[in-house]
Short mmCIF file of C-alpha atoms in Angstrom, two decimals:
data_model
loop_
_atom_site.label_atom_id
_atom_site.label_comp_id
_atom_site.label_asym_id
_atom_site.label_seq_id
_atom_site.Cartn_x
_atom_site.Cartn_y
_atom_site.Cartn_z
CA MET A 1 9.46 -11.18 -43.29
CA ASN A 2 7.64 -7.96 -42.35
CA GLU A 3 5.06 -9.96 -40.46
CA ASN A 4 7.57 -11.81 -38.33
CA PHE A 5 9.23 -8.51 -37.57
CA ALA A 6 5.94 -7.15 -36.41
CA MET A 7 5.20 -10.10 -34.38
CA SER A 8 8.82 -9.82 -32.88
CA LYS A 9 8.24 -6.19 -32.12
CA PHE A 10 4.87 -6.89 -30.43
CA GLY A 11 6.49 -9.57 -28.38
CA THR A 12 9.29 -7.17 -27.17
CA GLU A 13 6.66 -4.56 -26.25
CA VAL A 14 4.64 -7.06 -24.26
CA PHE A 15 7.73 -8.23 -22.50
CA ASN A 16 8.88 -4.68 -21.72
CA GLY A 17 5.36 -3.87 -20.44
CA PHE A 18 5.44 -6.91 -18.10
CA PHE A 19 9.03 -6.12 -16.88
CA SER A 20 8.00 -2.44 -16.25
CA ARG A 21 5.03 -3.56 -14.26
CA MET A 22 7.21 -5.99 -12.06
CA ASN A 23 9.66 -3.16 -11.41
CA GLU A 24 6.80 -0.90 -10.41
CA ASN A 25 5.31 -3.65 -8.15
CA PHE A 26 8.74 -4.03 -6.54
CA ALA A 27 8.96 -0.31 -6.01
CA MET A 28 5.38 -0.05 -4.51
CA SER A 29 6.29 -2.78 -2.11
CA LYS A 30 9.27 -0.69 -0.95
CA VAL A 31 6.87 2.25 -0.37
CA VAL A 32 4.72 0.12 1.90
CA TYR A 33 7.61 -1.39 3.75
CA PHE A 34 8.81 2.14 4.74
CA PHE A 35 5.46 2.28 6.61
CA LEU A 36 6.39 -0.84 8.62
CA LEU A 37 9.50 0.80 9.66
CA ALA A 38 7.92 4.34 10.33
CA ASP A 39 7.41 4.07 14.09
CA GLY A 40 10.51 2.00 14.69
CA LYS A 41 8.77 -1.47 15.04
CA ALA A 42 6.96 -3.74 12.82
CA THR A 43 3.89 -5.68 14.43
CA GLU A 44 2.91 -9.10 13.67
CA GLU A 45 -0.32 -7.78 12.00
CA GLU A 46 1.80 -5.46 9.80
CA ILE A 47 4.17 -8.15 8.68
CA THR A 48 1.35 -10.48 7.89
CA LYS A 49 -0.42 -7.84 5.66
CA PHE A 50 2.89 -7.11 4.02
CA ASP A 51 3.38 -10.57 3.16
CA GLU A 52 -0.15 -10.77 1.73
CA LEU A 53 0.58 -7.66 -0.34
CA LEU A 54 3.83 -9.14 -1.81
CA LYS A 55 1.84 -12.16 -2.86
CA ALA A 56 -0.85 -10.01 -4.46
CA LEU A 57 1.69 -8.11 -6.34
CA ASN A 58 3.66 -11.20 -7.34
CA VAL A 59 6.85 -9.80 -5.77
CA SER A 60 9.08 -12.59 -4.43
CA ASP A 61 12.31 -10.76 -3.45
CA LYS A 62 11.24 -9.67 -0.04
CA GLU A 63 14.86 -9.81 1.26
CA SER A 64 16.01 -7.06 -1.29
CA ILE A 65 13.05 -4.85 -0.27
CA ILE A 66 14.05 -5.18 3.34
CA ASN A 67 17.75 -4.56 2.68
CA GLN A 68 17.20 -1.56 0.53
CA CYS A 69 14.76 0.11 2.93
CA ASN A 70 16.94 -0.73 5.93
CA GLN A 71 19.94 0.87 4.15
CA VAL A 72 17.85 4.14 3.81
CA LEU A 73 16.86 4.07 7.56
CA SER A 74 20.48 3.46 8.59
CA GLN A 75 20.92 7.21 7.80
CA SER A 76 18.51 8.04 10.63
CA LEU A 77 20.21 8.98 13.77
CA ASP A 78 17.34 8.69 16.08
CA GLU A 79 13.40 8.96 16.05
CA SER A 80 13.50 12.71 15.64
CA ASP A 81 14.69 12.52 11.98
CA ARG A 82 13.16 9.32 10.88
CA TYR A 83 10.37 11.05 9.04
CA GLU A 84 12.77 13.13 7.04
CA VAL A 85 14.87 10.17 6.08
CA ILE A 86 11.90 7.96 4.99
CA LYS A 87 10.40 11.00 3.16
CA GLU A 88 13.67 11.22 1.10
CA GLY A 89 13.50 7.52 0.36
CA LEU A 90 10.03 7.98 -0.92
CA GLU A 91 11.03 10.84 -3.02
CA LYS A 92 13.28 8.54 -4.97
CA ILE A 93 10.52 5.98 -5.57
CA LEU A 94 7.31 8.04 -6.22
CA PRO A 95 6.59 9.92 -9.26
CA ASP A 96 6.45 13.66 -8.97
CA GLY A 97 3.71 15.66 -10.62
CA SER A 98 5.93 18.58 -11.25
CA ASP A 99 8.40 16.53 -13.22
CA VAL A 100 6.90 15.70 -16.58
CA TYR A 101 9.14 12.90 -17.29
CA ASN A 102 9.70 11.64 -13.80
CA THR A 103 13.41 11.10 -14.59
CA HIS A 104 14.28 11.05 -10.88
CA SER A 105 11.92 8.39 -9.60
CA GLU A 106 11.76 4.61 -9.64
CA ILE A 107 8.11 4.72 -10.77
CA SER A 108 8.08 6.66 -14.01
CA SER A 109 4.35 7.07 -14.31
CA PHE A 110 1.13 6.25 -12.47
CA THR A 111 -2.56 6.26 -13.41
CA THR A 112 -4.80 8.04 -10.97
CA ALA A 113 -6.11 4.40 -10.08
CA ASP A 114 -2.59 3.12 -9.50
CA SER A 115 -1.91 6.15 -7.24
CA ARG A 116 -5.01 5.54 -5.08
CA LYS A 117 -4.31 1.74 -4.89
CA LEU A 118 -0.94 2.53 -3.64
CA LEU A 119 -2.12 5.05 -1.12
CA TRP A 120 -4.73 2.48 0.14
CA MET A 121 -1.96 -0.13 0.66
CA CYS A 122 -0.08 2.37 2.78
CA VAL A 123 -3.23 3.28 4.84
CA ASN A 124 -4.06 -0.56 5.24
CA ILE A 125 -0.60 -1.16 6.54
CA SER A 126 -0.66 1.85 8.78
CA TYR A 127 -3.81 0.93 10.51
CA SER A 128 -3.25 -2.92 10.57
CA ASP A 129 -2.13 -2.83 14.14
CA GLY A 130 -5.38 -0.77 15.10
CA VAL A 131 -3.40 2.43 15.62
CA CYS A 132 -1.87 4.88 13.09
CA SER A 133 1.05 6.57 14.73
CA ASP A 134 1.82 10.35 14.18
CA ILE A 135 4.76 9.61 11.81
CA GLU A 136 2.59 7.10 9.79
CA GLU A 137 -0.07 9.87 9.53
CA LYS A 138 2.50 12.46 8.38
CA LEU A 139 3.92 10.04 5.76
CA LEU A 140 0.33 9.23 4.46
CA ARG A 141 -0.38 12.89 3.84
CA TYR A 142 2.97 13.33 2.21
CA VAL A 143 2.34 10.30 -0.14
CA ALA A 144 -1.04 11.76 -0.88
CA ARG A 145 0.40 15.12 -1.87
CA ARG A 146 3.26 13.60 -3.79
CA LEU A 147 0.78 11.59 -5.86
CA GLY A 148 -1.71 14.41 -6.37
CA ILE A 149 -4.46 12.86 -4.42
CA ASP A 150 -6.91 15.11 -2.63
CA ILE A 151 -6.80 14.88 1.17
CA SER A 152 -10.58 14.03 1.19
CA ILE A 153 -9.72 10.79 -0.55
CA LEU A 154 -7.10 9.93 2.13
CA VAL A 155 -9.64 10.81 4.94
CA GLU A 156 -12.25 8.44 3.30
CA MET A 157 -9.65 5.60 3.05
CA GLU A 158 -8.78 6.06 6.72
CA ASP A 159 -12.42 5.97 7.74
CA SER A 160 -12.67 2.78 5.73
CA ALA A 161 -9.70 1.25 7.55
CA MET A 162 -11.07 2.10 10.90
CA THR A 163 -14.39 0.70 10.02
CA LEU A 164 -12.85 -2.56 8.97
CA ILE A 165 -10.91 -2.79 12.13
CA ALA A 166 -14.06 -2.16 14.17
CA LEU A 167 -15.80 -4.89 12.22
CA GLU A 168 -12.93 -7.36 12.88
CA ASN A 169 -13.12 -6.47 16.61
CA LYS A 170 -16.89 -7.09 16.55
CA LYS A 171 -16.37 -10.49 15.02
CA THR A 172 -13.76 -11.43 17.55
CA TRP A 173 -16.14 -10.47 20.39
CA ALA A 174 -19.18 -12.33 18.60
CA GLU A 175 -17.06 -15.50 18.40
CA ASN A 176 -16.16 -15.42 22.15
CA CYS A 177 -19.17 -13.84 23.90
CA GLY A 178 -20.89 -17.26 24.62
CA GLN A 179 -24.07 -16.56 22.65
CA SER A 180 -25.87 -19.28 20.93
CA TYR A 181 -24.65 -20.65 17.51
CA ILE A 182 -27.68 -19.02 15.72
CA ALA A 183 -27.11 -15.72 17.32
CA THR A 184 -23.45 -15.72 16.78
CA LYS A 185 -23.96 -16.71 13.05
CA ALA A 186 -26.35 -13.86 12.59
CA ILE A 187 -23.87 -11.35 13.93
CA ILE A 188 -20.98 -12.79 11.86
CA ASP A 189 -23.07 -12.85 8.65
CA GLU A 190 -23.94 -9.24 9.19
CA ILE A 191 -20.39 -8.30 9.76
CA ALA A 192 -19.36 -10.06 6.56
CA HIS A 193 -22.16 -8.13 4.70
CA ASP A 194 -20.84 -4.82 6.19
CA LYS A 195 -17.20 -5.62 5.35
CA GLU A 196 -18.17 -6.50 1.76
CA ASN A 197 -19.88 -3.18 1.32
CA VAL A 198 -16.85 -1.22 2.72
CA LEU A 199 -14.54 -3.12 0.41
CA LYS A 200 -16.89 -2.41 -2.64
CA SER A 201 -16.95 1.37 -1.71
CA LEU A 202 -13.07 1.26 -1.74
CA ASP A 203 -13.02 -0.42 -5.13
CA VAL A 204 -15.32 2.33 -6.51
CA LEU A 205 -13.14 5.00 -4.82
CA ILE A 206 -9.96 3.66 -6.45
CA ILE A 207 -11.27 2.52 -10.00
CA ALA A 208 -13.69 5.44 -10.52
CA ALA A 209 -10.60 7.79 -10.48
#
């Protein structure tokens, strides 16, 4: 009887842990979606990356994310106050380092690695169209401060994002510049190697936290 109780308790803990992670993934997805709305328009590149993110996080309720975020943005009268409105929306989601129990945020706790992973998601979305707008940059710095991440980490992530964009542009050029197959393949292979190194460095930056 005691053994069955222990198994039942363990099963409940596993379920609760899984449910908590799903809620956190949903909340993280909302944080990233706010960045799509930050400059008033979502580009095709941003939407594509957001869909990829939802798949990676195993979040299926995209419509709820959009509706909840749009409801927050409906409080914005014009572009001049969009930053403050989004910031208030983020405050309700992100854990606050000054609140020991994080009783007022959707995400109750975060490891340093989780925090850096979320920040990278926001950076990745912000730079996905090749340009990070002023409001996106302000929001990135706010999220970094809120999560207790040193600004140097954000700068390193932004450098990585710009490097990945440059490599992708170089790949597009190589595929359309009319060089021989061998020459084109050599360039593309080099780009793939450089991209892999950037992604490995990002993994180290996030996991080594």
